[in-house]
Coordinates of C-alpha atoms in Angstrom, one line a residue:
Chain A
A19 CA -16.0 -3.7 -16.7
Q20 CA -19.0 -2.1 -15.2
S21 CA -20.2 1.4 -15.4
V22 CA -23.1 3.4 -13.9
T23 CA -24.9 6.5 -15.2
Q24 CA -27.2 8.6 -13.0
L25 CA -29.2 10.5 -15.4
D26 CA -30.0 13.5 -13.2
S27 CA -27.3 15.5 -11.3
Q28 CA -30.0 17.4 -9.3
V29 CA -33.6 16.7 -8.6
P30 CA -35.7 19.3 -6.8
V31 CA -39.1 18.3 -5.4
F32 CA -41.7 19.6 -3.0
E33 CA -42.2 18.0 0.4
E34 CA -44.6 15.1 0.3
A35 CA -44.3 14.7 -3.5
P36 CA -43.1 11.5 -5.1
V37 CA -39.6 11.2 -6.5
E38 CA -37.7 9.0 -8.8
L39 CA -33.9 9.0 -9.1
R40 CA -32.7 7.3 -12.2
C41 CA -29.8 4.9 -12.5
N42 CA -28.7 2.9 -15.5
Y43 CA -25.8 0.5 -15.6
S44 CA -23.6 -1.3 -18.1
S45 CA -22.2 -4.8 -17.6
S46 CA -21.5 -7.9 -19.7
V47 CA -21.9 -10.1 -16.6
S48 CA -24.5 -10.5 -13.8
V49 CA -24.4 -7.7 -11.3
Y50 CA -25.2 -6.6 -7.8
L51 CA -26.8 -3.1 -7.5
F52 CA -26.8 -0.6 -4.6
W53 CA -28.0 2.8 -3.6
Y54 CA -26.0 4.7 -1.0
V55 CA -27.0 8.0 0.5
Q56 CA -24.7 10.8 1.7
Y57 CA -26.3 13.3 4.1
P58 CA -24.5 16.7 4.3
N59 CA -21.0 16.5 5.8
Q60 CA -21.3 12.8 6.4
G61 CA -20.0 9.6 4.8
L62 CA -22.1 7.3 2.6
Q63 CA -24.6 4.9 4.1
L64 CA -26.2 1.9 2.4
L65 CA -29.8 2.6 1.6
L66 CA -30.7 -0.7 -0.2
K67 CA -29.2 -3.3 -2.4
Y68 CA -30.2 -6.0 -4.9
L69 CA -28.2 -9.2 -4.9
S70 CA -30.7 -11.8 -6.1
G71 CA -34.3 -12.8 -5.7
S72 CA -37.2 -10.3 -5.8
T73 CA -36.4 -7.5 -8.2
L74 CA -38.1 -5.0 -5.9
V75 CA -36.1 -4.0 -2.8
E76 CA -37.1 -1.7 0.0
S77 CA -35.3 0.4 2.6
I78 CA -36.5 1.0 6.1
N79 CA -37.3 4.7 5.5
G80 CA -39.7 4.2 2.6
F81 CA -37.5 4.1 -0.5
E82 CA -37.7 1.3 -3.0
A83 CA -35.8 0.3 -6.1
E84 CA -36.5 -2.1 -8.9
F85 CA -33.9 -4.1 -10.8
N86 CA -34.9 -4.1 -14.5
K87 CA -32.5 -6.4 -16.3
S88 CA -33.9 -5.7 -19.8
Q89 CA -33.6 -2.0 -19.4
T90 CA -30.4 -2.3 -17.3
S91 CA -31.9 0.1 -14.7
F92 CA -32.2 0.3 -11.0
H93 CA -34.3 3.4 -10.3
L94 CA -34.9 4.7 -6.8
R95 CA -38.4 5.8 -5.8
K96 CA -40.2 7.2 -2.8
P97 CA -43.9 8.0 -2.9
S98 CA -43.7 10.9 -0.5
V99 CA -40.5 12.7 0.5
H100 CA -39.6 14.6 3.6
I101 CA -37.2 17.4 4.3
S102 CA -34.9 14.9 6.0
D103 CA -34.4 13.1 2.7
T104 CA -32.3 16.0 1.4
A105 CA -29.0 14.3 0.5
E106 CA -26.8 13.1 -2.3
Y107 CA -27.8 9.7 -3.6
F108 CA -25.3 7.3 -5.3
C109 CA -26.1 4.3 -7.4
A110 CA -23.4 1.6 -7.5
V111 CA -22.8 -1.6 -9.4
S112 CA -20.5 -4.6 -9.1
A113 CA -20.0 -7.8 -10.9
R114 CA -21.4 -10.8 -8.9
G115 CA -18.6 -12.2 -6.8
A116 CA -16.4 -9.2 -7.4
Q117 CA -14.7 -7.1 -4.8
K118 CA -15.1 -3.6 -6.3
L119 CA -18.0 -1.2 -6.4
V120 CA -18.3 1.3 -9.2
F121 CA -20.3 4.4 -8.3
G122 CA -22.3 6.7 -10.4
Q123 CA -21.9 10.5 -10.3
G124 CA -24.5 11.1 -7.7
T125 CA -27.9 12.8 -7.7
R126 CA -28.6 15.7 -5.4
L127 CA -32.1 15.5 -4.0
T128 CA -33.4 18.8 -2.7
I129 CA -36.7 19.0 -0.9
N130 CA -38.5 22.3 -0.9
P131 CA -41.2 23.0 1.8
Chain B
D19 CA -18.6 4.9 19.6
T20 CA -18.0 6.0 16.1
A21 CA -17.9 3.0 13.7
V22 CA -15.4 4.3 11.2
S23 CA -13.4 7.4 12.1
Q24 CA -10.9 9.4 10.2
T25 CA -8.3 12.1 11.2
P26 CA -7.9 14.8 10.4
K27 CA -11.3 16.0 9.2
Y28 CA -9.7 18.9 7.3
L29 CA -6.2 19.1 5.9
V30 CA -4.8 22.2 4.1
T31 CA -1.3 22.0 2.9
Q32 CA 1.0 23.3 0.2
M33 CA 2.2 21.6 -3.0
G34 CA 5.1 19.4 -2.5
N35 CA 4.4 18.5 1.1
D36 CA 3.9 15.0 2.5
K37 CA 0.8 14.2 4.5
S38 CA -1.0 11.3 6.1
I39 CA -4.7 10.5 6.8
K40 CA -5.6 7.9 9.5
C41 CA -8.6 5.6 9.6
E42 CA -9.8 3.3 12.3
Q43 CA -12.9 1.1 12.5
N44 CA -14.3 -0.6 15.6
L45 CA -16.7 -2.9 13.8
G46 CA -14.5 -5.9 13.8
H47 CA -14.4 -5.9 10.0
D48 CA -11.8 -7.7 7.9
T49 CA -11.8 -5.3 4.9
M50 CA -11.0 -1.6 4.6
Y51 CA -11.0 0.8 1.7
W52 CA -9.8 4.2 0.6
Y53 CA -12.0 6.2 -1.8
K54 CA -11.4 9.6 -3.4
Q55 CA -14.4 11.9 -4.1
D56 CA -13.5 14.7 -6.5
S57 CA -15.1 18.2 -6.7
K58 CA -17.9 16.8 -8.9
K59 CA -18.8 14.3 -6.2
F60 CA -17.5 11.4 -8.3
L61 CA -16.4 8.6 -6.0
K62 CA -13.7 6.2 -7.0
I63 CA -12.0 3.4 -5.1
M64 CA -8.2 3.7 -4.6
F65 CA -7.2 0.8 -2.4
S66 CA -8.7 -2.1 -0.5
Y67 CA -7.1 -4.3 2.2
N68 CA -8.4 -7.6 3.5
N69 CA -6.8 -8.9 6.7
K70 CA -4.0 -6.4 6.3
E71 CA -3.3 -7.6 2.7
L72 CA -3.7 -5.4 -0.3
I73 CA -6.4 -6.7 -2.6
I74 CA -7.4 -3.7 -4.7
N75 CA -4.9 -1.2 -6.1
E76 CA -6.4 1.0 -8.7
T77 CA -4.4 3.1 -11.1
V78 CA -3.3 5.5 -8.4
P79 CA 0.0 7.5 -8.6
N80 CA 2.7 5.8 -6.5
R81 CA 2.9 9.0 -4.4
F82 CA -0.1 7.4 -2.6
S83 CA 0.9 4.6 -0.2
P84 CA -1.6 2.9 2.0
K85 CA -0.5 1.0 5.2
S86 CA -2.5 -1.3 7.3
P87 CA -0.8 -2.0 10.6
D88 CA -3.7 -4.2 11.8
K89 CA -7.2 -5.1 10.7
A90 CA -8.7 -2.1 12.4
H91 CA -6.5 0.6 10.9
L92 CA -5.8 1.7 7.4
N93 CA -3.7 4.8 6.8
L94 CA -3.0 6.8 3.7
H95 CA 0.3 8.6 3.1
I96 CA 0.6 11.0 0.2
N97 CA 4.0 12.2 -1.0
S98 CA 4.8 15.4 -3.0
L99 CA 1.2 16.6 -2.9
E100 CA -0.2 18.2 -6.1
L101 CA -3.1 20.5 -6.7
G102 CA -5.0 17.7 -8.3
D103 CA -4.9 15.7 -5.1
S104 CA -7.4 18.1 -3.6
A105 CA -10.5 16.1 -2.8
V106 CA -12.4 14.4 0.0
Y107 CA -10.9 11.1 1.0
F108 CA -13.2 8.5 2.5
C109 CA -12.2 5.4 4.4
A110 CA -14.7 2.5 4.6
S111 CA -14.9 -1.0 6.0
S112 CA -16.9 -4.1 5.4
Q113 CA -17.2 -7.5 7.0
G114 CA -15.5 -9.2 4.0
P115 CA -13.9 -8.4 0.6
L116 CA -16.9 -9.2 -1.6
S117 CA -19.0 -6.4 -2.9
S118 CA -22.1 -8.0 -1.5
Y119 CA -21.1 -6.9 2.0
E120 CA -22.3 -3.5 3.1
Q121 CA -19.6 -0.9 3.3
Y122 CA -19.5 1.5 6.2
F123 CA -18.0 4.9 5.5
G124 CA -16.1 7.3 7.6
P125 CA -17.0 11.1 7.6
G126 CA -14.3 11.9 5.1
T127 CA -11.1 14.0 5.1
R128 CA -11.2 17.2 3.0
L129 CA -7.8 17.7 1.6
T130 CA -7.0 21.1 0.1
V131 CA -3.6 21.5 -1.7
T132 CA -2.6 25.2 -2.4

């Protein structure tokens, strides 16, 4: 079975500062990894995913995440955040070829002006 | 032109009642899901259907019964509601049943049981 731990429940940062949201996973088999974002009062949206190939994956709005197999991590980073990035961020894992996603507890990113 | 829609958005009801939540997707996807998000934002899958067939059925009380009349719809009926059923329920859809496919989520239904 897979599990995900998001190490921070809340991360407050100032606008234009860099941010890192941490995600560690546990699995005995190869995995796919995902970051989903939930803006206030909305459903989740896929931000980025790692399936195979390059361990560094990027989103269209400046976020990136790096798959680190040795540390079983998939941390999400952005070099300069905007007020509009305020949201809940969920890391998720699944076994390769599986049907089910397992989500972490979420990290609330709050951007202060 | 909402991709995944749910009704109602809010549902307040008393313990013991029976209620339904409806979900529709217009993306032409084959797979649909129900998730439960509790008060701590923890999101867990409940059910998944692929081409109207149940493919994931987590350890959910049998008071919860999903129904998929066609590929575009997945409804959730809950019998004998309990206080612990209070949560936000999300419907989602994807092109196929494998986790590698992006899941598209609806806006959620906030269920409050009093």
